[in-house]
CSV table of C-alpha atoms in Angstrom, one decimal:
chain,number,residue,atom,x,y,z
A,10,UNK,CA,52.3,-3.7,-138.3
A,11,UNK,CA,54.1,-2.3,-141.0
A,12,UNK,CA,57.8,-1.3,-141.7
A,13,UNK,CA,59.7,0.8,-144.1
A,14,UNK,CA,63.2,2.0,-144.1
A,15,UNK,CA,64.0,4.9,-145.9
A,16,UNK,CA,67.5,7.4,-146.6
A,17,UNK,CA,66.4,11.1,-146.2
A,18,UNK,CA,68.8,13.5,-147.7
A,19,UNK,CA,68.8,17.3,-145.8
A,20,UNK,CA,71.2,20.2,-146.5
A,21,UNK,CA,70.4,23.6,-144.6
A,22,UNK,CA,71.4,26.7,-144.8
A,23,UNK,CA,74.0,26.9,-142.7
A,24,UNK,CA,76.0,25.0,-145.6
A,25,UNK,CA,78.2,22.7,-143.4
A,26,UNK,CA,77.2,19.6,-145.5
A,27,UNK,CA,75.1,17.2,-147.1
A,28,UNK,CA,73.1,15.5,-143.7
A,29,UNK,CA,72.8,11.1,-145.1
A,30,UNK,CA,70.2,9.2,-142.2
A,31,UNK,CA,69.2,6.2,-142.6
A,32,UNK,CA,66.1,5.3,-140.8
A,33,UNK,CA,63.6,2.2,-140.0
A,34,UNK,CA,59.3,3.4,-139.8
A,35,UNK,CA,57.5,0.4,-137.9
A,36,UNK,CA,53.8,1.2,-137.5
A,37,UNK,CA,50.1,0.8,-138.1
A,38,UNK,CA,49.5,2.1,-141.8
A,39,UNK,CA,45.7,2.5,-140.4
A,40,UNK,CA,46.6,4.9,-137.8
A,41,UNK,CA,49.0,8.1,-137.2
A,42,UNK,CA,51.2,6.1,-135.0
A,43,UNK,CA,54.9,5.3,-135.9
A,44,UNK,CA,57.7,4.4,-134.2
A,45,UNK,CA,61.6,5.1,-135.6
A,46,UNK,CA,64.7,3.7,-135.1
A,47,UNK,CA,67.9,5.2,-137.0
A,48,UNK,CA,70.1,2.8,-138.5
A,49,UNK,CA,73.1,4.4,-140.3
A,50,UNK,CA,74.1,8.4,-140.1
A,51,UNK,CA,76.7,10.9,-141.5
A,52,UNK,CA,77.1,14.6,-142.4
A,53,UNK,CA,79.1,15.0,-146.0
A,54,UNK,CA,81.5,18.3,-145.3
A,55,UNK,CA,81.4,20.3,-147.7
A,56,UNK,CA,84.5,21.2,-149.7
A,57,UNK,CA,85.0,24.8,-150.0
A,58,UNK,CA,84.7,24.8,-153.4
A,59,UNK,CA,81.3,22.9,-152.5
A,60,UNK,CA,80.2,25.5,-150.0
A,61,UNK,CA,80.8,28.4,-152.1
A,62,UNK,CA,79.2,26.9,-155.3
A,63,UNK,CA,76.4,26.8,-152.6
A,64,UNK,CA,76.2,29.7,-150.9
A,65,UNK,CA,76.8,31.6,-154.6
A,66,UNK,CA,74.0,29.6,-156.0
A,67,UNK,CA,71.1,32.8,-156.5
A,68,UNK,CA,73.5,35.1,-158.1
A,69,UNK,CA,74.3,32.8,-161.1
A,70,UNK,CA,73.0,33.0,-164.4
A,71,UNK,CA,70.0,30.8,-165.7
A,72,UNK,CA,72.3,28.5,-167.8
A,73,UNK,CA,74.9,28.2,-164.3
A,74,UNK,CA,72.3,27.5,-162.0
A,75,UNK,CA,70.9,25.0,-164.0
A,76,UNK,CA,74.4,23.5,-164.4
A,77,UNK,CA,74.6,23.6,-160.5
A,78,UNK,CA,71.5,22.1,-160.3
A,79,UNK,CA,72.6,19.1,-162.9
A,80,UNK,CA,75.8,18.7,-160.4
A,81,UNK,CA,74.5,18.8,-157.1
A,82,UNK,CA,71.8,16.0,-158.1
A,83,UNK,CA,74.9,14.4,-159.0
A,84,UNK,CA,76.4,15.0,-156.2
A,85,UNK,CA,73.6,13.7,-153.5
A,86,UNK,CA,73.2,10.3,-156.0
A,87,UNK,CA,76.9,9.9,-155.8
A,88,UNK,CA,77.1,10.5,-151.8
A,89,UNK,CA,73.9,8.4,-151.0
A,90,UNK,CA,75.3,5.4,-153.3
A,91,UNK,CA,78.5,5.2,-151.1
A,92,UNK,CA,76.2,5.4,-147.9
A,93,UNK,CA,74.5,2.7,-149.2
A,94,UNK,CA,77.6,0.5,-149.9
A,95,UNK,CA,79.4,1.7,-146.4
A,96,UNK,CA,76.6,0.7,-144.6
A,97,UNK,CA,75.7,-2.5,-146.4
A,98,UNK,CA,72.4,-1.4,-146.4
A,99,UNK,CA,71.8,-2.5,-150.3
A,100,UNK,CA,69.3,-4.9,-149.9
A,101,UNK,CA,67.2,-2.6,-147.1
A,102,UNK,CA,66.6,0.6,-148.5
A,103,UNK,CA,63.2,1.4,-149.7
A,104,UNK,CA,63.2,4.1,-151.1
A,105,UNK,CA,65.7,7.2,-150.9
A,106,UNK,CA,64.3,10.9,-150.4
A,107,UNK,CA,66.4,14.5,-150.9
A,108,UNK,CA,64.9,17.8,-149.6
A,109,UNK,CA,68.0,19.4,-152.3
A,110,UNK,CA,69.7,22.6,-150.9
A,111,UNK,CA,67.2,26.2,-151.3
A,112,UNK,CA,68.0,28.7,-153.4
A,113,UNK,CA,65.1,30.6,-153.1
A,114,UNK,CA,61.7,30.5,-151.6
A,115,UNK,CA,59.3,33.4,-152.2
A,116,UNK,CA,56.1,31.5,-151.6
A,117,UNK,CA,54.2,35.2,-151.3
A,118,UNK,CA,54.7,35.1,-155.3
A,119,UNK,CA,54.4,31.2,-155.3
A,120,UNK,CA,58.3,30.7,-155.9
A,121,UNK,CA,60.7,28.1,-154.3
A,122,UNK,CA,63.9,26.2,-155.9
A,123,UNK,CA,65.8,23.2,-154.3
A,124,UNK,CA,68.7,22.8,-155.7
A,125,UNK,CA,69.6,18.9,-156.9
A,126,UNK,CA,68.3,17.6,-160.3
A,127,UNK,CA,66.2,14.5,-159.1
A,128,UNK,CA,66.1,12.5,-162.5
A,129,UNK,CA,70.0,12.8,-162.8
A,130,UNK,CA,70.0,11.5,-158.6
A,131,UNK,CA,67.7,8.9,-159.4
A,132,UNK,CA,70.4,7.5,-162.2
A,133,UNK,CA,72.7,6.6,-159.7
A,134,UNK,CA,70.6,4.7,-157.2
A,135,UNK,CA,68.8,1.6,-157.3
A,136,UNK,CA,65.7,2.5,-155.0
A,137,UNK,CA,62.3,4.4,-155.8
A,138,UNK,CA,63.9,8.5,-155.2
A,139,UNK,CA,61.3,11.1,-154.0
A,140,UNK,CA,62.2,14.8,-154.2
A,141,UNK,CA,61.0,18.0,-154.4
A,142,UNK,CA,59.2,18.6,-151.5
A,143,UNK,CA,57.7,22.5,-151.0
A,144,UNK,CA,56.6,23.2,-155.1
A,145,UNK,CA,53.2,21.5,-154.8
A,146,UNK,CA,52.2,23.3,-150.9
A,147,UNK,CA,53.6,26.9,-152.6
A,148,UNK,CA,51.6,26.7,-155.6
A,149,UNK,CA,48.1,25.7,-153.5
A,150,UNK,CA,49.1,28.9,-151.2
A,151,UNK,CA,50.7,27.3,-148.8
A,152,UNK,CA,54.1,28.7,-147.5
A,153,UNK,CA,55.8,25.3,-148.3
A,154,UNK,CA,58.0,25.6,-144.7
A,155,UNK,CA,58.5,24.4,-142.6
A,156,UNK,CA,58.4,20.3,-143.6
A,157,UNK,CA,59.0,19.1,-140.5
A,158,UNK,CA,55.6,18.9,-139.3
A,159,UNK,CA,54.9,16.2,-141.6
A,160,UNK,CA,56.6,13.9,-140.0
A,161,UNK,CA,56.5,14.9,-136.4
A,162,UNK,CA,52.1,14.0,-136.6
A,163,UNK,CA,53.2,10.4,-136.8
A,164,UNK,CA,56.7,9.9,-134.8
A,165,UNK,CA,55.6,12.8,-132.1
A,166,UNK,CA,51.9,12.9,-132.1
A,167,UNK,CA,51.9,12.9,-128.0
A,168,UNK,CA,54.3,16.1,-127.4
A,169,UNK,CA,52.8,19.6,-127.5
A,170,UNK,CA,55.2,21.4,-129.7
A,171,UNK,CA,58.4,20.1,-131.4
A,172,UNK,CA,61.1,22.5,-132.0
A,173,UNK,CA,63.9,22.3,-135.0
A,174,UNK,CA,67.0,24.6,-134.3
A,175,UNK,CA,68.9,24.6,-137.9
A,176,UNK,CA,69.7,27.2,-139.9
A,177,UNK,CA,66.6,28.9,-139.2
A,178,UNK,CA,64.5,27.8,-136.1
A,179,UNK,CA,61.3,26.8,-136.6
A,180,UNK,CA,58.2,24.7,-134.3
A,181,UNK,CA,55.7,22.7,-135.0
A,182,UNK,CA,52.4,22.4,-132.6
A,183,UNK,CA,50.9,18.4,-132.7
A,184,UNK,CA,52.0,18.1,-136.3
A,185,UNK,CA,48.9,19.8,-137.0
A,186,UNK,CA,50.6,23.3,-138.0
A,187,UNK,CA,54.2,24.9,-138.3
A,188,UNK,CA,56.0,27.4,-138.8
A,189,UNK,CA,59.2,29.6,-138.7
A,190,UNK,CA,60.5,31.5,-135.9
A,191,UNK,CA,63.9,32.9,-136.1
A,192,UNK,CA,66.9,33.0,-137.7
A,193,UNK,CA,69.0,31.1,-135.5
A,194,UNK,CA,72.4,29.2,-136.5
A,195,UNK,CA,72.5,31.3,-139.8
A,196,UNK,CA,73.2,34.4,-137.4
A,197,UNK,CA,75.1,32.2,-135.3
A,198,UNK,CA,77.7,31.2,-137.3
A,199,UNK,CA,77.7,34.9,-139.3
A,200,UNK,CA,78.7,36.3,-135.5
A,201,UNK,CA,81.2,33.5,-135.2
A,202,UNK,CA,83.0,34.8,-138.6
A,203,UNK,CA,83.3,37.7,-137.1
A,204,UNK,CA,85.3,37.1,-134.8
A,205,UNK,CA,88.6,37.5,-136.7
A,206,UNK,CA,89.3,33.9,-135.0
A,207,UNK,CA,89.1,32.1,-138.2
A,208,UNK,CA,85.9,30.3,-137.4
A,209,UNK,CA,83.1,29.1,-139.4
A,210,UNK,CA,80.8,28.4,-136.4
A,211,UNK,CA,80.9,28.9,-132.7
A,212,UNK,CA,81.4,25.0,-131.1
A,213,UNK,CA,79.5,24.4,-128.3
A,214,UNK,CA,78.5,27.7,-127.7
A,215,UNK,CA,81.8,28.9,-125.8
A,216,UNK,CA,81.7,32.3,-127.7
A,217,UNK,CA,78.0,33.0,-126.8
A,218,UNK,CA,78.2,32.1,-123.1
A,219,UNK,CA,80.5,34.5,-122.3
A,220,UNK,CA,78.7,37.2,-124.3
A,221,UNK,CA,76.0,39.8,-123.1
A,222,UNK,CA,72.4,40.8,-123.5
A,223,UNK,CA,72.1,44.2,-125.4
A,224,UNK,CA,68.9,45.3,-124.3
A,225,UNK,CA,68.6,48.0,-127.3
A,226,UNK,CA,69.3,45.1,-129.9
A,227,UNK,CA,67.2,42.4,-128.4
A,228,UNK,CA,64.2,45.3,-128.7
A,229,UNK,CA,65.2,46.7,-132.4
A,230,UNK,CA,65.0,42.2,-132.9
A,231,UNK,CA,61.8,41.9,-131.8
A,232,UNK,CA,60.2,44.9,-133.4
A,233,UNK,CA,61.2,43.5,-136.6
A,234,UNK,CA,58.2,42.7,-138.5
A,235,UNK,CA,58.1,39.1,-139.3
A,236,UNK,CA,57.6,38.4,-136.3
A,237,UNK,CA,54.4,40.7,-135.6
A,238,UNK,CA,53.2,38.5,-138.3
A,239,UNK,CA,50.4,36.0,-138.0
A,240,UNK,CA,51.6,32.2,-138.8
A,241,UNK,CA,51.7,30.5,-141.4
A,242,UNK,CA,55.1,32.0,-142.4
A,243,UNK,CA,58.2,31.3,-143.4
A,244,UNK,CA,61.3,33.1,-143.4
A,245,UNK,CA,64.3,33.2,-146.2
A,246,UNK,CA,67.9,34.3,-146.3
A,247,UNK,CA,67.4,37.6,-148.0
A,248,UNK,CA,65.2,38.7,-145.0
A,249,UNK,CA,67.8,37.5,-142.8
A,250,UNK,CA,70.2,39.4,-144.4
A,251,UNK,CA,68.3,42.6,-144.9
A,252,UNK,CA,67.1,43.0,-141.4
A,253,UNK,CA,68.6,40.7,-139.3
A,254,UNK,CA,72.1,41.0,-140.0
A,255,UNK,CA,72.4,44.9,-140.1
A,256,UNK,CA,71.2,45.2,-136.1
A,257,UNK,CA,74.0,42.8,-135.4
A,258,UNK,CA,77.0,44.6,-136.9
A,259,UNK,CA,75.6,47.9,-135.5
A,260,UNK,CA,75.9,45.9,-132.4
A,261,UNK,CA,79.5,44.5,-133.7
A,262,UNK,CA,80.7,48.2,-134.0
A,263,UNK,CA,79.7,49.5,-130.1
């Protein structure tokens, strides 16, 4: 039996902060069997002026996204080096891993940016730093989403289909194949804004149950063409926004 513990780094697009966990592997390294067993977790909230530098990220300029990029990187090393410390986990960690935050991800024209400079992350932490996930899968064809099937072969191999509902919702069957499925808390939290209440996302899902199916919207949803599309895909923001988001403030204004 082996074991590994390892500090994976995740920050989705529904931009409430920089996800920090901590986790133990214990398995056979000659078979696809793993077991996992979390030792330290915490979300970083963003700031505002975080979030915004965030969700403003693909309409910068090439010299202020590269700045952005040389920040966040800082940013994650300086966040991951206190989790270390708070959690006295300094002489556990292995090795430290950061998806970085999407900008874009065109994989159709074999393009897709993470945000967070990994050599200026790896300065500030003491541990082998692995980064920059989906750039190697995009540029052999693949759509380089969803990543979670990766993992789920080992830790999940004996469930039929795992199911990840973050900012976009997306399933993985056996970790043998993946892909995306829906927008999910990105609309989620664009309805809750809506509101006029002030809120950023709706908690518990006290807005939604006592809401209504539209039967007109749910069909003019479905028809939408990603999802008459074969897998492997992968869906982006700027699809979301151009044909998801429209339906729903039609349906906003009835």
């Amino acid at each position: 039996m082996a074991s590994f513990v390892g500090i994976g780094c995740m920050s989705g697009s529904s931009l409430d902060g920089l996800d920090l966990c901590c986790v133990e592997f214990t398995g056979d390294v000659c078979s696809d069997l793993w077991s996992y067993r979390i030792l330290a977790a915490k979300t970083v909230t963003y700031t505002k002026e975080w979030a915004e530098r965030l969700r403003h990220a693909e309409r910068l300029s090439g010299l202020e996204l590269i700045r952005l990029h040389v920040d966040y990187g800082r940013f994650i090393g300086k966040c991951v080096a206190t989790f270390i410390t708070q959690n006295d986990l300094e002489d556990r960690v292995q090795f430290v891993s950061s998806h970085g935050h999407s900008v874009f991800h065109k994989p159709v024209e074999g393009v897709t940016f993470q945000l967070g400079d990994g050599e200026v992350t790896a300065t500030l932490i003491k541990v082998p730093f692995v980064c920059d996930f989906r750039t190697k899968d995009v540029t052999l064809g693949g759509q380089g989403a969803p990543l979670v099937p990766c993992g789920e072969r080992f830790l999940f191999r004996n469930s039929d289909i795992c199911i990840n509902l973050g900012g976009i919702a997306n399933i993985g069957v056996k970790g043998s194949k993946g892909y995306d499925i829906c927008a999910c808390n990105r609309i989620l939290n664009y309805l809750a804004t809506k509101t006029g209440s002030g809120l950023l996302y709706d908690k518990d899902g006290a807005i939604a149950r006592g809401g209504k199916v539209i039967p007109e919207v749910l069909v003019r949803l479905q028809n939408l063409a990603y999802y008459q599309e074969d897998p492997p895909k992968s869906l982006w923001l700027d699809c979301i926004e151009d044909n998801v988001l429209p339906i729903l403030d039609v349906c906003m204004s009835l």
